[in-house]
PDB file of C-alpha atoms in Angstrom:
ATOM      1  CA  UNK C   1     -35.261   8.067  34.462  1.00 44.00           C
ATOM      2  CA  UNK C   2     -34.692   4.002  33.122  1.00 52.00           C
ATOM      3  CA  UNK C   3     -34.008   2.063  35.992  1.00 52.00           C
ATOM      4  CA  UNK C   4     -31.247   0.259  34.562  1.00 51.00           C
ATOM      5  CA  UNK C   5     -28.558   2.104  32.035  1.00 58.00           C
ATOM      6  CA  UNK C   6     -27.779   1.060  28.925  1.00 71.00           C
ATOM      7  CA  UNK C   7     -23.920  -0.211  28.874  1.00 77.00           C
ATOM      8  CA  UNK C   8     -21.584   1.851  26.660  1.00 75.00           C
ATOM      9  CA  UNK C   9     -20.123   0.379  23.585  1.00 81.00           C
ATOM     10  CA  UNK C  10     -16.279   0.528  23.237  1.00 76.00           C
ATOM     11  CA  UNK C  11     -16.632   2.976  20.683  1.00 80.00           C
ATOM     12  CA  UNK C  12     -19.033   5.239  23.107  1.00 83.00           C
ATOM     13  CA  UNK C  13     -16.364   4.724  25.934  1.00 83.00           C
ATOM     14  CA  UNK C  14     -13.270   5.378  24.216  1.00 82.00           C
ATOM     15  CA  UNK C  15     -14.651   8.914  22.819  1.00 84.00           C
ATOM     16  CA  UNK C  16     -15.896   9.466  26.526  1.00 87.00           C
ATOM     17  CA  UNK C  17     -12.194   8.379  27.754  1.00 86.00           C
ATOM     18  CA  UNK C  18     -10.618  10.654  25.183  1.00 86.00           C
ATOM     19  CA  UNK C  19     -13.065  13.675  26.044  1.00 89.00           C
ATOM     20  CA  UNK C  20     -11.874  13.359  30.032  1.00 89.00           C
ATOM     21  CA  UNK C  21      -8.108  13.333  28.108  1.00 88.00           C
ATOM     22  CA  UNK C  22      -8.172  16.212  26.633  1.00 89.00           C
ATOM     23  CA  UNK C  23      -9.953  17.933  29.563  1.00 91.00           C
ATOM     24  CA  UNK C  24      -7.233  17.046  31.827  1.00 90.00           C
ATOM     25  CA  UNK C  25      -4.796  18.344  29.119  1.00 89.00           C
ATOM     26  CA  UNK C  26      -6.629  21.675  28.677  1.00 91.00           C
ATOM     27  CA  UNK C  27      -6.435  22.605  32.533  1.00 91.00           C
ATOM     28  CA  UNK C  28      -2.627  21.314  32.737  1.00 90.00           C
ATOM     29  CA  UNK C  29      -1.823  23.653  30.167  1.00 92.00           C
ATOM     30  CA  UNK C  30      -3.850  26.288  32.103  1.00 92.00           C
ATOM     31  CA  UNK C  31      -1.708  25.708  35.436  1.00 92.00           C
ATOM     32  CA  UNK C  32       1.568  25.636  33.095  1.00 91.00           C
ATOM     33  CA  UNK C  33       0.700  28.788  31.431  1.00 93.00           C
ATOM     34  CA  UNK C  34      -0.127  30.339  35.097  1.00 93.00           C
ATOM     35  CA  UNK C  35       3.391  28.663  36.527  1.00 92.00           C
ATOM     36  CA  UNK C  36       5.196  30.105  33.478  1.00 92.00           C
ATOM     37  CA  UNK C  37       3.906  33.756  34.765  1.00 93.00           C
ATOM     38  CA  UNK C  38       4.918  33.516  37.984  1.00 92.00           C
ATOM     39  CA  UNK C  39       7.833  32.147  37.258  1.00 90.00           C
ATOM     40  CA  UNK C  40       9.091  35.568  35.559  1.00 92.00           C
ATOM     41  CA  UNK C  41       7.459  37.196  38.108  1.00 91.00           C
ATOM     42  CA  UNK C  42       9.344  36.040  40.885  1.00 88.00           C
ATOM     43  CA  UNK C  43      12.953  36.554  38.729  1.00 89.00           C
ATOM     44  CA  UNK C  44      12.171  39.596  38.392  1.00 90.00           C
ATOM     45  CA  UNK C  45      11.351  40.279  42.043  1.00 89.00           C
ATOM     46  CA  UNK C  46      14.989  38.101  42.938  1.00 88.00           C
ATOM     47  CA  UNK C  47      16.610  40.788  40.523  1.00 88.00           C
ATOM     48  CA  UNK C  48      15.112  43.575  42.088  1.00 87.00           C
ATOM     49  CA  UNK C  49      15.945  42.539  45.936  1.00 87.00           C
ATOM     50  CA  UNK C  50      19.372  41.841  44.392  1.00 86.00           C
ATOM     51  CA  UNK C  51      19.590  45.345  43.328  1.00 87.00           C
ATOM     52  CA  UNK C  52      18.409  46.526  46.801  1.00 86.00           C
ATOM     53  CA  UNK C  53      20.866  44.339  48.676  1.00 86.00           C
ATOM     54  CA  UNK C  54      17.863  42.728  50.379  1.00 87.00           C
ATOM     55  CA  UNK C  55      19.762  38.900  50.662  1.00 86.00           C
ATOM     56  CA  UNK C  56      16.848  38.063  53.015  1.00 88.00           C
ATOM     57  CA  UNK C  57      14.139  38.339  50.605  1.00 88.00           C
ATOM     58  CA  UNK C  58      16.162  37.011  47.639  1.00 87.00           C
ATOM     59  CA  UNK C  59      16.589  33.575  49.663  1.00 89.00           C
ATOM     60  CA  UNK C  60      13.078  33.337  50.324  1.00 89.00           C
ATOM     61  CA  UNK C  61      11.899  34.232  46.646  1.00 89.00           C
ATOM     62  CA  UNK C  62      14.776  31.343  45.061  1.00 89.00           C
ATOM     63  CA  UNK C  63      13.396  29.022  47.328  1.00 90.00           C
ATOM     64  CA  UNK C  64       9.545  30.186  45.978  1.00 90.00           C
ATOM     65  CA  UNK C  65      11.152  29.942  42.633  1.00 90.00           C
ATOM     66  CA  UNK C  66      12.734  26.647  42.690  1.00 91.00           C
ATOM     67  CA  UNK C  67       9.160  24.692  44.180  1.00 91.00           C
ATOM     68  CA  UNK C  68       7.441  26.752  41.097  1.00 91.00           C
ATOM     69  CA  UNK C  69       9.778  25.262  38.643  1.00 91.00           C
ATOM     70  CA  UNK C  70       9.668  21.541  40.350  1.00 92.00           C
ATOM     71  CA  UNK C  71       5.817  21.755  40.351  1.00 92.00           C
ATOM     72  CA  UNK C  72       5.863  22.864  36.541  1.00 91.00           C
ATOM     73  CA  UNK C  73       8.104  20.236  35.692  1.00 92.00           C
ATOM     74  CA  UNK C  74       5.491  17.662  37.368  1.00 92.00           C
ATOM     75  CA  UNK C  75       2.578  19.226  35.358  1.00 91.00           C
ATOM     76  CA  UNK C  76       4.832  17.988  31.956  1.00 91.00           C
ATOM     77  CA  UNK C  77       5.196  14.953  33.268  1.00 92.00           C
ATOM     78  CA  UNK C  78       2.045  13.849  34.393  1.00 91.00           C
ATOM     79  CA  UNK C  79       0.865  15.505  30.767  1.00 90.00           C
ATOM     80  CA  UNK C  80       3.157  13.224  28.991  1.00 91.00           C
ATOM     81  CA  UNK C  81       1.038  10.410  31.272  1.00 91.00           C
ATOM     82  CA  UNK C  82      -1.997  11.283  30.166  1.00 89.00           C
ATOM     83  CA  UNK C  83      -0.863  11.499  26.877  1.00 89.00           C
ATOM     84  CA  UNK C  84       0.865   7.743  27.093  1.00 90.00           C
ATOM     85  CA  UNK C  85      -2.668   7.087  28.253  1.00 89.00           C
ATOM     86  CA  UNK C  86      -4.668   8.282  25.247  1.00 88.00           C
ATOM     87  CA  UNK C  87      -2.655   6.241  23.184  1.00 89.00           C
ATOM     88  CA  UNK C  88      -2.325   3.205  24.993  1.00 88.00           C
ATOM     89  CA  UNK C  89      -6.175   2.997  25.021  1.00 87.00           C
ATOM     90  CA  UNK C  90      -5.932   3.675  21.209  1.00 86.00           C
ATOM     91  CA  UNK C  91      -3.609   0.859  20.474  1.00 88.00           C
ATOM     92  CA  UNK C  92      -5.830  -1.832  23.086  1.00 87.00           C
ATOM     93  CA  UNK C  93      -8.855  -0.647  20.974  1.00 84.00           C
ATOM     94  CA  UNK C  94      -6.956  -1.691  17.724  1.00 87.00           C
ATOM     95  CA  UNK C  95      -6.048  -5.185  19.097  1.00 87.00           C
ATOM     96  CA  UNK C  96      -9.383  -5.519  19.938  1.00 85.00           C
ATOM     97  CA  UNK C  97     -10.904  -4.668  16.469  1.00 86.00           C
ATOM     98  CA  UNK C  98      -8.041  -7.140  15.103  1.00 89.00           C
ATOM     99  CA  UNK C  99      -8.745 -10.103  17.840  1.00 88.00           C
ATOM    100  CA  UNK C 100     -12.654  -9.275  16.596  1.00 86.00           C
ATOM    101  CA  UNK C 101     -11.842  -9.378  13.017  1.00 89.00           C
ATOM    102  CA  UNK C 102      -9.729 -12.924  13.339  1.00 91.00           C
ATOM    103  CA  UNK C 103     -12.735 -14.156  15.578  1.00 89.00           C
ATOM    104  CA  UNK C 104     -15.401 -13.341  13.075  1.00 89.00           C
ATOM    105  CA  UNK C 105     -12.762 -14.699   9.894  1.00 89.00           C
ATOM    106  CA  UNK C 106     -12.279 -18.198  12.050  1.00 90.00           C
ATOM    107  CA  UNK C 107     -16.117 -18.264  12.500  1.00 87.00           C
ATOM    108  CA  UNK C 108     -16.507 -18.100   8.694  1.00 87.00           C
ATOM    109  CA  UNK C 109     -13.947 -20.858   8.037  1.00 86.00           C
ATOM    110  CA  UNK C 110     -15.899 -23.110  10.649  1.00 85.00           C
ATOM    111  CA  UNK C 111     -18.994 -22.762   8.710  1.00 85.00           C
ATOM    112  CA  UNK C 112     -17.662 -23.043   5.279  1.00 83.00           C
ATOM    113  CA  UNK C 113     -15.524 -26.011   6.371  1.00 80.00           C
ATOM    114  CA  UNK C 114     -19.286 -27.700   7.416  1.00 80.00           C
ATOM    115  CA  UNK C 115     -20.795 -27.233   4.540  1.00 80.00           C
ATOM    116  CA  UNK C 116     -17.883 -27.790   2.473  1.00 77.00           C
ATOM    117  CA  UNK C 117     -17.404 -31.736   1.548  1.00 79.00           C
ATOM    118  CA  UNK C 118     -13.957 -31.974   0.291  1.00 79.00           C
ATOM    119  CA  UNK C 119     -14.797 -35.293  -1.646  1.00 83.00           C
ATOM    120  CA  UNK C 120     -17.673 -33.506  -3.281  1.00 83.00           C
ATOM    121  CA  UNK C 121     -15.680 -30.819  -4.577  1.00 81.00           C
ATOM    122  CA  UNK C 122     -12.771 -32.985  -5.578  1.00 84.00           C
ATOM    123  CA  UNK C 123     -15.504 -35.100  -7.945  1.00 87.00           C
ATOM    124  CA  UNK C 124     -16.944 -31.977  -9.411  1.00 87.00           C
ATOM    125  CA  UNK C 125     -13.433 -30.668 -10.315  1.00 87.00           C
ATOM    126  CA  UNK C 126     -13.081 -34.397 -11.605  1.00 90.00           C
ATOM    127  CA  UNK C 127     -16.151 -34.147 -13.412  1.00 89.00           C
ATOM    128  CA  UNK C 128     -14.921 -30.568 -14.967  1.00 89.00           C
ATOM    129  CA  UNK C 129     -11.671 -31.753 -16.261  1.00 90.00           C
ATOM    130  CA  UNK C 130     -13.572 -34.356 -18.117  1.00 88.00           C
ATOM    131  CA  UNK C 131     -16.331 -32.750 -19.787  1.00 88.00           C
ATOM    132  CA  UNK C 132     -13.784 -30.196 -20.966  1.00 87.00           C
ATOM    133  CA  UNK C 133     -11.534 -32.724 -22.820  1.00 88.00           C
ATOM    134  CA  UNK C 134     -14.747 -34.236 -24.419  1.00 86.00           C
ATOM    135  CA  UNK C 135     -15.834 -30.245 -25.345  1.00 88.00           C
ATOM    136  CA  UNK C 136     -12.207 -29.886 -26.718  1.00 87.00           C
ATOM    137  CA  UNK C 137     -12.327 -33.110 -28.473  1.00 86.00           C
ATOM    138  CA  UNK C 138     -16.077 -32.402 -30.000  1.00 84.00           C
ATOM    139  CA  UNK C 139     -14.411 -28.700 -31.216  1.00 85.00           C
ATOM    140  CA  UNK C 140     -11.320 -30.102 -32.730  1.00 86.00           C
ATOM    141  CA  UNK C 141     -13.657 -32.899 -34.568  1.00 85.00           C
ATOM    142  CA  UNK C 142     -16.065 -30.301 -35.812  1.00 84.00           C
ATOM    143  CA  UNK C 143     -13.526 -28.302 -36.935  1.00 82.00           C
ATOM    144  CA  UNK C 144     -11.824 -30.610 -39.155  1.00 82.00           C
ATOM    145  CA  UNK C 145     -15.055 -31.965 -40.699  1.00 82.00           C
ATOM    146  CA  UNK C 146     -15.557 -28.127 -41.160  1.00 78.00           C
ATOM    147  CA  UNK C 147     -12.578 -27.185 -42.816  1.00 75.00           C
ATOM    148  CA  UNK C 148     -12.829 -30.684 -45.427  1.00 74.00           C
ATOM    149  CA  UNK C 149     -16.360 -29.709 -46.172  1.00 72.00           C
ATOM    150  CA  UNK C 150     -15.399 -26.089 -46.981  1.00 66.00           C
ATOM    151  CA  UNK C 151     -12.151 -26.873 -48.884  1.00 62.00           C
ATOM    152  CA  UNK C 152     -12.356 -26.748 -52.243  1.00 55.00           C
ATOM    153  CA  UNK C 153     -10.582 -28.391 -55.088  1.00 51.00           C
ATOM    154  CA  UNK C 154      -9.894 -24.748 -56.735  1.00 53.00           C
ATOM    155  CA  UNK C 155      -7.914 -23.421 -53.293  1.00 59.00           C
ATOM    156  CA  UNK C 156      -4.416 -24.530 -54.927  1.00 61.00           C
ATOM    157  CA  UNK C 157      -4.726 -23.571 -58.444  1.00 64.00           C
ATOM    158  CA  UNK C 158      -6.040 -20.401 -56.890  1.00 64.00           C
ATOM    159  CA  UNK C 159      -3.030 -19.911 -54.378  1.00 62.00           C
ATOM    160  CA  UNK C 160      -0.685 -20.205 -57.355  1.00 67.00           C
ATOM    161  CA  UNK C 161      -1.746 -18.293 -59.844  1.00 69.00           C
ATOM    162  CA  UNK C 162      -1.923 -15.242 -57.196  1.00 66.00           C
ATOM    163  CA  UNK C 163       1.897 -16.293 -56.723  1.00 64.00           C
ATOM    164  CA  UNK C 164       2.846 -16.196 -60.155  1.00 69.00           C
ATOM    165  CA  UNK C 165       0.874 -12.864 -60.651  1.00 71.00           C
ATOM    166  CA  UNK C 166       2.813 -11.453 -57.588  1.00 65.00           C
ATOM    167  CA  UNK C 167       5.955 -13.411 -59.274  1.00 63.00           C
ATOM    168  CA  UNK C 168       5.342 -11.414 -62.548  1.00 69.00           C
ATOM    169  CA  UNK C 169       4.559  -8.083 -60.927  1.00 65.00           C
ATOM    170  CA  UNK C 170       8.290  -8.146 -59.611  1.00 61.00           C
ATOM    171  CA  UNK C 171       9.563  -9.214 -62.507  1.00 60.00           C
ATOM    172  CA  UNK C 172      10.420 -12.778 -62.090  1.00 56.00           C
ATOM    173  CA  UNK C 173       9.482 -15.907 -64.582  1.00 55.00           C
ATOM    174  CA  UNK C 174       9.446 -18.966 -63.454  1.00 52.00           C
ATOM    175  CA  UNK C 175       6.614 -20.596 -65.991  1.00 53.00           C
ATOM    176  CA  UNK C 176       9.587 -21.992 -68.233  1.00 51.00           C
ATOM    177  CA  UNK C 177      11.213 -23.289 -65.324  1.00 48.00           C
ATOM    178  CA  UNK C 178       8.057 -25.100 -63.742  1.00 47.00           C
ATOM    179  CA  UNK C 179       6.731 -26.619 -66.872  1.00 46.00           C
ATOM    180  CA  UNK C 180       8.384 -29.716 -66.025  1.00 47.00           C
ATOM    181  CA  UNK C 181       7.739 -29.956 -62.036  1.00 48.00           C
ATOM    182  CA  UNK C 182       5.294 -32.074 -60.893  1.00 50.00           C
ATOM    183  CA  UNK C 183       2.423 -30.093 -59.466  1.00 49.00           C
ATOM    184  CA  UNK C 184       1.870 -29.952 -55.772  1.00 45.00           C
ATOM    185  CA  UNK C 185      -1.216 -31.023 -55.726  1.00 46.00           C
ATOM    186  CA  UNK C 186      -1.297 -33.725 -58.040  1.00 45.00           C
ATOM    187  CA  UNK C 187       0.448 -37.094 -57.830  1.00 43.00           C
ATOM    188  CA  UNK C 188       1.162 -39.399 -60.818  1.00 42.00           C
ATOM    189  CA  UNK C 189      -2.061 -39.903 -62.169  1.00 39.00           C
ATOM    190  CA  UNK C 190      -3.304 -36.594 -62.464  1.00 41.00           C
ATOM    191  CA  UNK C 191      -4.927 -36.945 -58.576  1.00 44.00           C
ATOM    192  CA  UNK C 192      -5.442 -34.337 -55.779  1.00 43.00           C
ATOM    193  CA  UNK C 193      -2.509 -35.502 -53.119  1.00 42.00           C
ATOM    194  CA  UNK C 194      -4.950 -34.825 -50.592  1.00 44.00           C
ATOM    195  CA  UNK C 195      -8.210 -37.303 -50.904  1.00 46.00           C
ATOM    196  CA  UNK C 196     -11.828 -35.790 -51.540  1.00 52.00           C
ATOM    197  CA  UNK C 197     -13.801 -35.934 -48.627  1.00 55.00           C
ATOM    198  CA  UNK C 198     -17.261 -38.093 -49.275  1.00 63.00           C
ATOM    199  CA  UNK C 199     -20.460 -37.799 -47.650  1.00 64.00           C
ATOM    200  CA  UNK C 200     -19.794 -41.274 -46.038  1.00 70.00           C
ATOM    201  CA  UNK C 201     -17.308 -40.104 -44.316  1.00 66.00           C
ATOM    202  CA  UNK C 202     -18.681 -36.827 -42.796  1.00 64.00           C
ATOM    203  CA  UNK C 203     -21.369 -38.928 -41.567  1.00 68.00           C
ATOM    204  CA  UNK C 204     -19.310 -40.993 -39.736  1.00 69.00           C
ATOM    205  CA  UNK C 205     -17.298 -38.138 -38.251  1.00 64.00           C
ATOM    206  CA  UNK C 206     -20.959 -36.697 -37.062  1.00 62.00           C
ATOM    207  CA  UNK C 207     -21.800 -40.235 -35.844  1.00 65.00           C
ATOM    208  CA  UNK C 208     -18.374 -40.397 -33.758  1.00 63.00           C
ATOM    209  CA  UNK C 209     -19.429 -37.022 -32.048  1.00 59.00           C
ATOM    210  CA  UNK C 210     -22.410 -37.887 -31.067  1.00 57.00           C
ATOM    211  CA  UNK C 211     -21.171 -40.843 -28.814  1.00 59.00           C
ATOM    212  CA  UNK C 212     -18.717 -37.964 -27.250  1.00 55.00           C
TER     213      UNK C 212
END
């Protein structure tokens, strides 16, 4: 046998607290059960010295009666005691997972707020903020130099003669009526409205991302 025993968790003592409960219930309900039997017993005993005219005996057997019926009314109280009991240890054993739960939670905050520099964090942020404007910048640029590079003179006269084939499917002629209009792509002297785009000037649209 160890020489010194090993101290119950709260767990281990609140199942051991319950067990001794329950017990205690189990045997009240015994004696109740027991009390109850009697207690028809001795009415019918008080009926039949009624019947006999024995006024002597009846006395003695109300008075029997009446301490049965105090000391069954004591066994439901004390079991509605033990029962406040069971769950008054319940709810401490809540409030102490809770106050352990908010101790362990304020212990985390302490270390994060240690090895958490606020001015550190506030320049990385900084620091992310920026480099996405320059990565949103750098898309946008590539993206245009994209789009003039892929562009073709042909897209327009393309885009309208699908028009005017979707025009005639339907029924509708509008080649007399547009002979005269100035195209809209062309300006006075016969020129795309919208300027070719030269191999000077996609290298320096490369250049200018590169300083990004």
């Amino acid at each position: 046998m160890p020489l010194f025993s090993k101290t119950p968790t709260v767990e281990e003592q609140l199942r051991a607290n319950d067990r001794v409960l329950k017990k205690t219930q189990r045997d009240l309900e015994r004696d109740r059960n027991k009390l109850e039997r009697d207690e028809k017993k001795l009415e019918m005993e008080i009926k039949k010295a009624a019947k006999e005219g024995n006024k002597q005996a009846c006395t003695v057997l109300a008075k029997q009666l009446v301490n049965l019926r105090k000391q069954k009314a004591r066994s439901y109280n004390t079991g509605s005691k033990i029962q406040a009991v069971g769950t008054q240890q319940k709810l401490m054993h809540s409030n102490m997972k809770m106050a352990g739960a908010m101790g362990t939670t304020t212990k985390t905050m302490q270390q994060m707020n240690k090895v958490m520099d606020p001015q550190k964090t506030a320049k990385m942020m900084q620091e992310f903020t920026k480099e996405s404007m320059k990565m949103e910048m750098s898309e946008e640029m590539i993206n245009d130099t994209l789009d003039d590079i892929l562009t073709e003179s042909g897209d327009e006269e393309e885009q309208d003669a699908i028009v005017n084939q979707v025009l005639d499917e339907i029924g509708i002629d509008i080649t007399g009526k547009l002979l005269d209009a100035p195209s809209a792509h062309k300006g006075k002297l016969g020129e795309s409205s919208k300027a070719r785009t030269t191999d000077d000037d996609i290298e320096q649209q490369l250049a200018a991302l590169k300083d990004l």
